[in-house]
PDB file of C-alpha atoms in Angstrom:
ATOM      1  CA  MET A 817      17.018 -13.448 -13.658  1.00 34.00           C
ATOM      2  CA  LYS A 818      13.977 -11.861 -15.266  1.00 41.00           C
ATOM      3  CA  SER A 819      14.201  -8.295 -16.523  1.00 45.00           C
ATOM      4  CA  LYS A 820      12.434  -5.576 -14.568  1.00 52.00           C
ATOM      5  CA  ALA A 821       9.797  -5.224 -17.275  1.00 53.00           C
ATOM      6  CA  THR A 822       8.739  -8.870 -17.051  1.00 56.00           C
ATOM      7  CA  ALA A 823       9.356  -9.618 -13.372  1.00 67.00           C
ATOM      8  CA  GLU A 824       6.366 -11.175 -11.690  1.00 89.00           C
ATOM      9  CA  THR A 825       5.634 -10.643  -7.988  1.00 95.00           C
ATOM     10  CA  PRO A 826       2.868 -12.121  -5.817  1.00 96.00           C
ATOM     11  CA  ALA A 827       1.152  -8.722  -6.194  1.00 96.00           C
ATOM     12  CA  THR A 828       1.204  -8.661 -10.009  1.00 96.00           C
ATOM     13  CA  LYS A 829       0.141 -12.307 -10.067  1.00 96.00           C
ATOM     14  CA  GLN A 830      -2.984 -11.442  -8.039  1.00 96.00           C
ATOM     15  CA  LEU A 831      -3.661  -8.398 -10.256  1.00 96.00           C
ATOM     16  CA  ARG A 832      -3.396 -10.482 -13.446  1.00 96.00           C
ATOM     17  CA  GLU A 833      -5.639 -13.217 -11.996  1.00 96.00           C
ATOM     18  CA  ALA A 834      -8.225 -10.535 -11.120  1.00 96.00           C
ATOM     19  CA  LYS A 835      -7.930  -9.118 -14.666  1.00 97.00           C
ATOM     20  CA  VAL A 836      -6.878  -5.671 -13.415  1.00 96.00           C
ATOM     21  CA  ALA A 837      -5.500  -3.346 -16.078  1.00 96.00           C
ATOM     22  CA  PHE A 838      -2.262  -1.889 -14.719  1.00 96.00           C
ATOM     23  CA  ARG A 839       0.977  -0.350 -15.954  1.00 96.00           C
ATOM     24  CA  ASN A 840       4.482  -0.925 -14.590  1.00 96.00           C
ATOM     25  CA  HIS A 841       6.620   1.955 -13.306  1.00 96.00           C
ATOM     26  CA  PHE A 842      10.211   1.457 -12.150  1.00 96.00           C
ATOM     27  CA  TYR A 843      12.340   3.988 -10.275  1.00 95.00           C
ATOM     28  CA  GLU A 844      15.572   4.039  -8.296  1.00 94.00           C
ATOM     29  CA  TYR A 845      14.623   3.020  -4.752  1.00 94.00           C
ATOM     30  CA  GLN A 846      16.085   5.075  -1.897  1.00 93.00           C
ATOM     31  CA  GLU A 847      16.120   3.790   1.678  1.00 90.00           C
ATOM     32  CA  HIS A 848      13.701   5.945   3.744  1.00 86.00           C
ATOM     33  CA  GLY A 849      12.836   8.006   0.627  1.00 90.00           C
ATOM     34  CA  GLY A 850       9.165   7.126   0.765  1.00 91.00           C
ATOM     35  CA  THR A 851       6.543   8.343  -1.653  1.00 94.00           C
ATOM     36  CA  ARG A 852       8.353  11.662  -2.183  1.00 94.00           C
ATOM     37  CA  VAL A 853      11.148   9.868  -4.073  1.00 95.00           C
ATOM     38  CA  SER A 854       8.839   7.716  -6.195  1.00 95.00           C
ATOM     39  CA  SER A 855       6.491  10.596  -7.060  1.00 96.00           C
ATOM     40  CA  GLN A 856       9.407  12.789  -8.141  1.00 96.00           C
ATOM     41  CA  ALA A 857      11.023   9.989 -10.151  1.00 95.00           C
ATOM     42  CA  LEU A 858       7.757   9.201 -11.950  1.00 96.00           C
ATOM     43  CA  GLN A 859       6.722  12.872 -12.157  1.00 97.00           C
ATOM     44  CA  VAL A 860       3.305  12.270 -10.617  1.00 97.00           C
ATOM     45  CA  PRO A 861       1.632  14.029  -7.659  1.00 97.00           C
ATOM     46  CA  GLU A 862       2.624  12.505  -4.316  1.00 97.00           C
ATOM     47  CA  HIS A 863      -1.088  12.554  -3.414  1.00 97.00           C
ATOM     48  CA  ALA A 864      -1.673   9.911  -6.147  1.00 98.00           C
ATOM     49  CA  VAL A 865       1.076   7.618  -4.827  1.00 98.00           C
ATOM     50  CA  ILE A 866      -0.620   5.304  -2.328  1.00 98.00           C
ATOM     51  CA  LYS A 867       1.424   3.873   0.518  1.00 97.00           C
ATOM     52  CA  THR A 868       0.699   0.448   1.982  1.00 97.00           C
ATOM     53  CA  LEU A 869       1.170   0.485   5.752  1.00 97.00           C
ATOM     54  CA  VAL A 870       1.139  -2.651   7.899  1.00 97.00           C
ATOM     55  CA  MET A 871      -0.154  -1.953  11.403  1.00 97.00           C
ATOM     56  CA  GLU A 872      -1.325  -3.951  14.408  1.00 97.00           C
ATOM     57  CA  ASP A 873      -4.153  -3.596  16.892  1.00 97.00           C
ATOM     58  CA  GLU A 874      -3.913  -3.996  20.676  1.00 96.00           C
ATOM     59  CA  ASP A 875      -3.922  -7.809  20.318  1.00 96.00           C
ATOM     60  CA  ALA A 876      -1.094  -7.756  17.711  1.00 95.00           C
ATOM     61  CA  ASN A 877      -3.565  -8.625  14.925  1.00 96.00           C
ATOM     62  CA  PRO A 878      -2.183  -7.211  11.655  1.00 97.00           C
ATOM     63  CA  LEU A 879      -4.049  -4.948   9.261  1.00 98.00           C
ATOM     64  CA  ILE A 880      -3.218  -2.885   6.202  1.00 98.00           C
ATOM     65  CA  VAL A 881      -3.903   0.811   5.724  1.00 98.00           C
ATOM     66  CA  LEU A 882      -3.820   2.440   2.273  1.00 98.00           C
ATOM     67  CA  MET A 883      -3.066   6.161   2.457  1.00 98.00           C
ATOM     68  CA  HIS A 884      -2.119   9.037   0.146  1.00 97.00           C
ATOM     69  CA  GLY A 885       1.640   9.505   0.005  1.00 96.00           C
ATOM     70  CA  ASP A 886       1.414  13.087   1.238  1.00 96.00           C
ATOM     71  CA  ARG A 887      -0.754  12.247   4.256  1.00 97.00           C
ATOM     72  CA  GLN A 888      -0.254  10.522   7.606  1.00 96.00           C
ATOM     73  CA  VAL A 889      -2.668   8.132   9.330  1.00 97.00           C
ATOM     74  CA  SER A 890      -4.453   9.221  12.490  1.00 97.00           C
ATOM     75  CA  THR A 891      -4.107   5.948  14.389  1.00 97.00           C
ATOM     76  CA  LYS A 892      -6.622   7.161  16.992  1.00 97.00           C
ATOM     77  CA  ALA A 893      -9.251   7.845  14.319  1.00 97.00           C
ATOM     78  CA  LEU A 894      -8.433   4.543  12.625  1.00 98.00           C
ATOM     79  CA  ALA A 895      -8.825   2.600  15.890  1.00 97.00           C
ATOM     80  CA  ARG A 896     -12.179   4.306  16.501  1.00 97.00           C
ATOM     81  CA  GLN A 897     -13.456   3.621  12.964  1.00 96.00           C
ATOM     82  CA  ALA A 898     -12.150   0.031  13.046  1.00 95.00           C
ATOM     83  CA  GLY A 899     -13.669  -0.681  16.470  1.00 96.00           C
ATOM     84  CA  ARG A 900     -10.287  -1.338  18.099  1.00 96.00           C
ATOM     85  CA  LYS A 901      -8.779   0.036  21.307  1.00 97.00           C
ATOM     86  CA  ARG A 902      -5.435   0.906  19.725  1.00 97.00           C
ATOM     87  CA  ILE A 903      -3.680   0.651  16.367  1.00 97.00           C
ATOM     88  CA  GLU A 904      -0.013   1.352  15.767  1.00 96.00           C
ATOM     89  CA  PRO A 905       2.556   0.713  13.023  1.00 96.00           C
ATOM     90  CA  CYS A 906       4.383  -2.622  13.107  1.00 94.00           C
ATOM     91  CA  LYS A 907       8.125  -2.845  13.461  1.00 94.00           C
ATOM     92  CA  PRO A 908       9.609  -3.379   9.967  1.00 94.00           C
ATOM     93  CA  GLU A 909      10.615  -7.002  10.614  1.00 95.00           C
ATOM     94  CA  VAL A 910       7.088  -7.785  11.890  1.00 95.00           C
ATOM     95  CA  ALA A 911       5.500  -6.050   8.873  1.00 95.00           C
ATOM     96  CA  ASN A 912       7.760  -8.121   6.582  1.00 95.00           C
ATOM     97  CA  ARG A 913       6.572 -11.356   8.238  1.00 94.00           C
ATOM     98  CA  HIS A 914       2.889 -10.428   7.995  1.00 95.00           C
ATOM     99  CA  SER A 915       2.962  -9.248   4.380  1.00 96.00           C
ATOM    100  CA  GLY A 916       5.702 -11.367   2.831  1.00 95.00           C
ATOM    101  CA  PHE A 917       7.201  -8.197   1.333  1.00 95.00           C
ATOM    102  CA  LEU A 918      10.145  -6.074   2.442  1.00 93.00           C
ATOM    103  CA  VAL A 919       9.159  -2.702   3.897  1.00 92.00           C
ATOM    104  CA  GLY A 920       9.509  -0.222   1.032  1.00 93.00           C
ATOM    105  CA  GLY A 921       8.147  -2.854  -1.342  1.00 94.00           C
ATOM    106  CA  THR A 922       4.910  -3.750   0.448  1.00 96.00           C
ATOM    107  CA  SER A 923       1.844  -4.171  -1.740  1.00 97.00           C
ATOM    108  CA  PRO A 924      -1.718  -4.801  -0.524  1.00 98.00           C
ATOM    109  CA  PHE A 925      -1.986  -7.392  -3.317  1.00 97.00           C
ATOM    110  CA  GLY A 926      -0.527 -10.880  -2.965  1.00 96.00           C
ATOM    111  CA  THR A 927       0.238 -10.686   0.753  1.00 96.00           C
ATOM    112  CA  ARG A 928       1.438 -13.773   2.613  1.00 93.00           C
ATOM    113  CA  LYS A 929      -1.431 -13.495   5.138  1.00 90.00           C
ATOM    114  CA  ARG A 930      -4.941 -12.240   4.510  1.00 93.00           C
ATOM    115  CA  MET A 931      -5.378  -9.102   6.585  1.00 96.00           C
ATOM    116  CA  PRO A 932      -8.215  -6.596   6.925  1.00 97.00           C
ATOM    117  CA  ILE A 933      -7.594  -3.627   4.639  1.00 98.00           C
ATOM    118  CA  TYR A 934      -8.601  -0.054   5.439  1.00 98.00           C
ATOM    119  CA  MET A 935      -8.424   2.553   2.680  1.00 98.00           C
ATOM    120  CA  GLU A 936      -8.669   6.323   2.945  1.00 98.00           C
ATOM    121  CA  ALA A 937     -11.981   7.056   1.181  1.00 97.00           C
ATOM    122  CA  SER A 938     -10.652  10.057  -0.779  1.00 97.00           C
ATOM    123  CA  ILE A 939      -8.355   7.724  -2.763  1.00 98.00           C
ATOM    124  CA  LEU A 940     -11.452   6.833  -4.804  1.00 97.00           C
ATOM    125  CA  GLU A 941     -11.669  10.454  -6.002  1.00 97.00           C
ATOM    126  CA  LEU A 942      -8.411  10.106  -7.975  1.00 98.00           C
ATOM    127  CA  PRO A 943      -8.539   9.190 -11.678  1.00 97.00           C
ATOM    128  CA  GLU A 944      -5.421   6.988 -11.379  1.00 97.00           C
ATOM    129  CA  ILE A 945      -3.283   5.785  -8.487  1.00 98.00           C
ATOM    130  CA  PHE A 946       0.273   4.506  -8.187  1.00 98.00           C
ATOM    131  CA  ILE A 947       0.734   1.709  -5.654  1.00 97.00           C
ATOM    132  CA  ASN A 948       3.552  -0.688  -4.824  1.00 97.00           C
ATOM    133  CA  GLY A 949       3.815  -3.650  -7.155  1.00 96.00           C
ATOM    134  CA  GLY A 950       5.497  -5.942  -4.656  1.00 95.00           C
ATOM    135  CA  ARG A 951       9.120  -4.873  -4.517  1.00 94.00           C
ATOM    136  CA  ARG A 952      11.254  -1.830  -3.838  1.00 95.00           C
ATOM    137  CA  GLY A 953      11.510   0.562  -6.773  1.00 95.00           C
ATOM    138  CA  TYR A 954       8.398  -0.743  -8.513  1.00 96.00           C
ATOM    139  CA  LEU A 955       4.927   0.820  -8.618  1.00 97.00           C
ATOM    140  CA  VAL A 956       1.892  -0.115 -10.684  1.00 97.00           C
ATOM    141  CA  SER A 957      -0.729   2.375 -11.820  1.00 97.00           C
ATOM    142  CA  MET A 958      -4.418   1.536 -12.017  1.00 97.00           C
ATOM    143  CA  ALA A 959      -7.909   2.858 -11.438  1.00 97.00           C
ATOM    144  CA  PRO A 960      -8.630   3.125  -7.695  1.00 97.00           C
ATOM    145  CA  ALA A 961     -11.936   1.288  -8.177  1.00 96.00           C
ATOM    146  CA  ASP A 962      -9.905  -1.860  -8.930  1.00 97.00           C
ATOM    147  CA  ILE A 963      -8.643  -1.871  -5.331  1.00 96.00           C
ATOM    148  CA  VAL A 964     -12.237  -1.926  -4.123  1.00 96.00           C
ATOM    149  CA  ARG A 965     -13.160  -4.684  -6.581  1.00 96.00           C
ATOM    150  CA  VAL A 966     -10.182  -6.922  -5.756  1.00 97.00           C
ATOM    151  CA  LEU A 967      -9.531  -6.251  -2.043  1.00 96.00           C
ATOM    152  CA  ALA A 968     -12.910  -5.005  -0.714  1.00 97.00           C
ATOM    153  CA  PRO A 969     -11.284  -2.568   1.760  1.00 98.00           C
ATOM    154  CA  VAL A 970     -13.155  -0.807   4.528  1.00 97.00           C
ATOM    155  CA  LEU A 971     -13.320   2.888   3.597  1.00 98.00           C
ATOM    156  CA  VAL A 972     -12.196   5.245   6.357  1.00 98.00           C
ATOM    157  CA  ASN A 973     -11.490   8.944   6.889  1.00 97.00           C
ATOM    158  CA  VAL A 974      -8.260   9.012   8.882  1.00 97.00           C
ATOM    159  CA  ALA A 975      -5.894  11.227   6.862  1.00 96.00           C
ATOM    160  CA  LEU A 976      -3.765  13.894   8.514  1.00 93.00           C
ATOM    161  CA  ALA A 977      -1.892  16.487   6.437  1.00 82.00           C
ATOM    162  CA  ASP A 978       1.879  15.965   6.509  1.00 67.00           C
TER     163      ASP A 978
END
């Protein structure tokens, strides 16, 4: 078994191949703890912890939404901006199948299937973000511009205050 510090995931493999500069951050994962737990453990603002949400449209086509940890997604606004009738979160087992990651460890990098990615535009205003590195209890930090360079997400304005 590899140590935490050297463990490679499909997400970190894609980041290394894309020559993205990132740092590893490990914390004690808590079931249903969300970004609040990771931001407290790493002593960073929850707003800078980006959650990766797997959702589906009305035809069960999967997509990924990247959102600030302290915000919710307006699925109505997202559907409108994405040109879909309806978008809703996937059931955890469906999200796991689409992404190849366990919920709580989902990264937008290195997913099993290629899916459209939508990112809250204000994420680009942050100097540094913390995003899942491909397993529970593991975030990577990087410049938000690297997400745009590697994943080419569609920028949206769909954040709701928690």
